[in-house]
Amino acid sequence: RIHPTDIMASDQATTIPNVYSIKDNSEEPNDGDVDLCGWVLVVCSFILVILAFPITIFYCINVVQEYERAVIFRLGRNRQGGAKGPGLFFILPCVDSIIKVDLRTTTFNVAPQEILTRDSVTVTVDAVIYSRIVDPVTSVTKVTNVKSATELLAQTTLRNILGTKNLHEILSEREIIANQMEVHLDEGSSPWGIKIERVEITDVRLPQSMQRSMAAEAEASREARAKVIAAEGEQKASRQLKEAADVIAESPIALQLRYLQTLTQISAEKNS
């Protein structure tokens, strides 16, 4: 059996979230809304522009280049329609404020970072980041300084990724590490309206003591390979001499002919 109170409780459980959702939708702010005082200021600004028309025309008309966008705030609120440009547009001198955003790809060098690798080796790494702004409004309203924030994020990401790599991986897998950095940076900077286009690791510097150790190791390895190659040559030569001795042993006259051939070679070079 179903009790009437259970039905009422289920109805309340289904209706309460709907009420909350309607309330949340009604409370969403609209950037384009202006209160009565704001409309009064806008009308007064229009009247001022009309009264001082020949002079105010230089303050009301702005031009934005093809590679720029203008974010306009009217009484502190972002105007509807997003960023303006490129081209010519009209603003109110006393009410509107404008911020121009450059959409071209910018490059910056990540400050040299001293990183301790997973195998306890200290290296200094330099990198270059290529980025551009894809959302001008977000880049202005969500972060104070886009360039500084991106640079700090790049430094942190570089240290975090290289700290999990060995020295050999850092020296031999630069492209893979750069791709990993690009993915992490893009995820971190996308809420700011930034797109990371490319990451390049330009230089990896080792301490002087480590460089001397690696040079000594490489030199010892080359000497070892040279000794192995010389030993292999002597082994092959001894086998060939053994085969020649077996052939000469079968015919005693062959040894006499070889002796005469050797005398001929010596007399041709050193007659005395």
mmCIF file of N, CA and C in Angstrom, residues 4 10 23 26 30 70 76 83 94 113 120 158 177 203:
data_model
loop_
_atom_site.group_PDB
_atom_site.id
_atom_site.type_symbol
_atom_site.label_atom_id
_atom_site.label_comp_id
_atom_site.label_asym_id
_atom_site.label_seq_id
_atom_site.Cartn_x
_atom_site.Cartn_y
_atom_site.Cartn_z
ATOM 1 N N PRO A 4 -0.694 8.231 1.615
ATOM 2 C CA PRO A 4 -0.803 9.583 1.001
ATOM 3 C C PRO A 4 0.363 10.492 1.346
ATOM 4 N N SER A 10 6.963 12.757 -2.234
ATOM 5 C CA SER A 10 7.572 12.621 -3.564
ATOM 6 C C SER A 10 7.275 13.815 -4.431
ATOM 7 N N LYS A 23 14.574 30.058 -9.841
ATOM 8 C CA LYS A 23 15.144 31.174 -9.092
ATOM 9 C C LYS A 23 16.548 31.499 -9.562
ATOM 10 N N SER A 26 16.446 33.315 -12.875
ATOM 11 C CA SER A 26 15.979 34.693 -12.773
ATOM 12 C C SER A 26 17.036 35.603 -12.184
ATOM 13 N N ASN A 30 22.583 40.258 -16.188
ATOM 14 C CA ASN A 30 22.657 40.622 -17.603
ATOM 15 C C ASN A 30 23.562 41.827 -17.722
ATOM 16 N N ALA A 70 38.115 45.620 -29.491
ATOM 17 C CA ALA A 70 37.868 46.597 -28.442
ATOM 18 C C ALA A 70 36.803 46.060 -27.492
ATOM 19 N N GLY A 76 30.749 50.526 -16.180
ATOM 20 C CA GLY A 76 31.328 49.374 -15.508
ATOM 21 C C GLY A 76 30.829 48.036 -15.985
ATOM 22 N N ALA A 83 33.195 41.835 -28.031
ATOM 23 C CA ALA A 83 34.202 42.818 -28.427
ATOM 24 C C ALA A 83 33.853 43.420 -29.777
ATOM 25 N N CYS A 94 31.806 60.082 -21.789
ATOM 26 C CA CYS A 94 31.725 60.170 -20.329
ATOM 27 C C CYS A 94 31.226 58.889 -19.672
ATOM 28 N N GLN A 113 64.933 27.961 -15.725
ATOM 29 C CA GLN A 113 64.486 27.257 -14.533
ATOM 30 C C GLN A 113 65.505 26.184 -14.142
ATOM 31 N N SER A 120 67.990 12.915 -9.743
ATOM 32 C CA SER A 120 68.754 13.819 -8.857
ATOM 33 C C SER A 120 69.876 14.536 -9.587
ATOM 34 N N LEU A 158 56.534 23.908 -16.629
ATOM 35 C CA LEU A 158 57.856 23.410 -17.023
ATOM 36 C C LEU A 158 58.538 22.681 -15.868
ATOM 37 N N ILE A 177 58.244 16.199 -24.671
ATOM 38 C CA ILE A 177 58.044 17.057 -23.498
ATOM 39 C C ILE A 177 57.365 18.365 -23.900
ATOM 40 N N ASP A 203 66.983 25.217 -24.801
ATOM 41 C CA ASP A 203 68.315 24.874 -24.298
ATOM 42 C C ASP A 203 68.187 24.117 -22.991
#
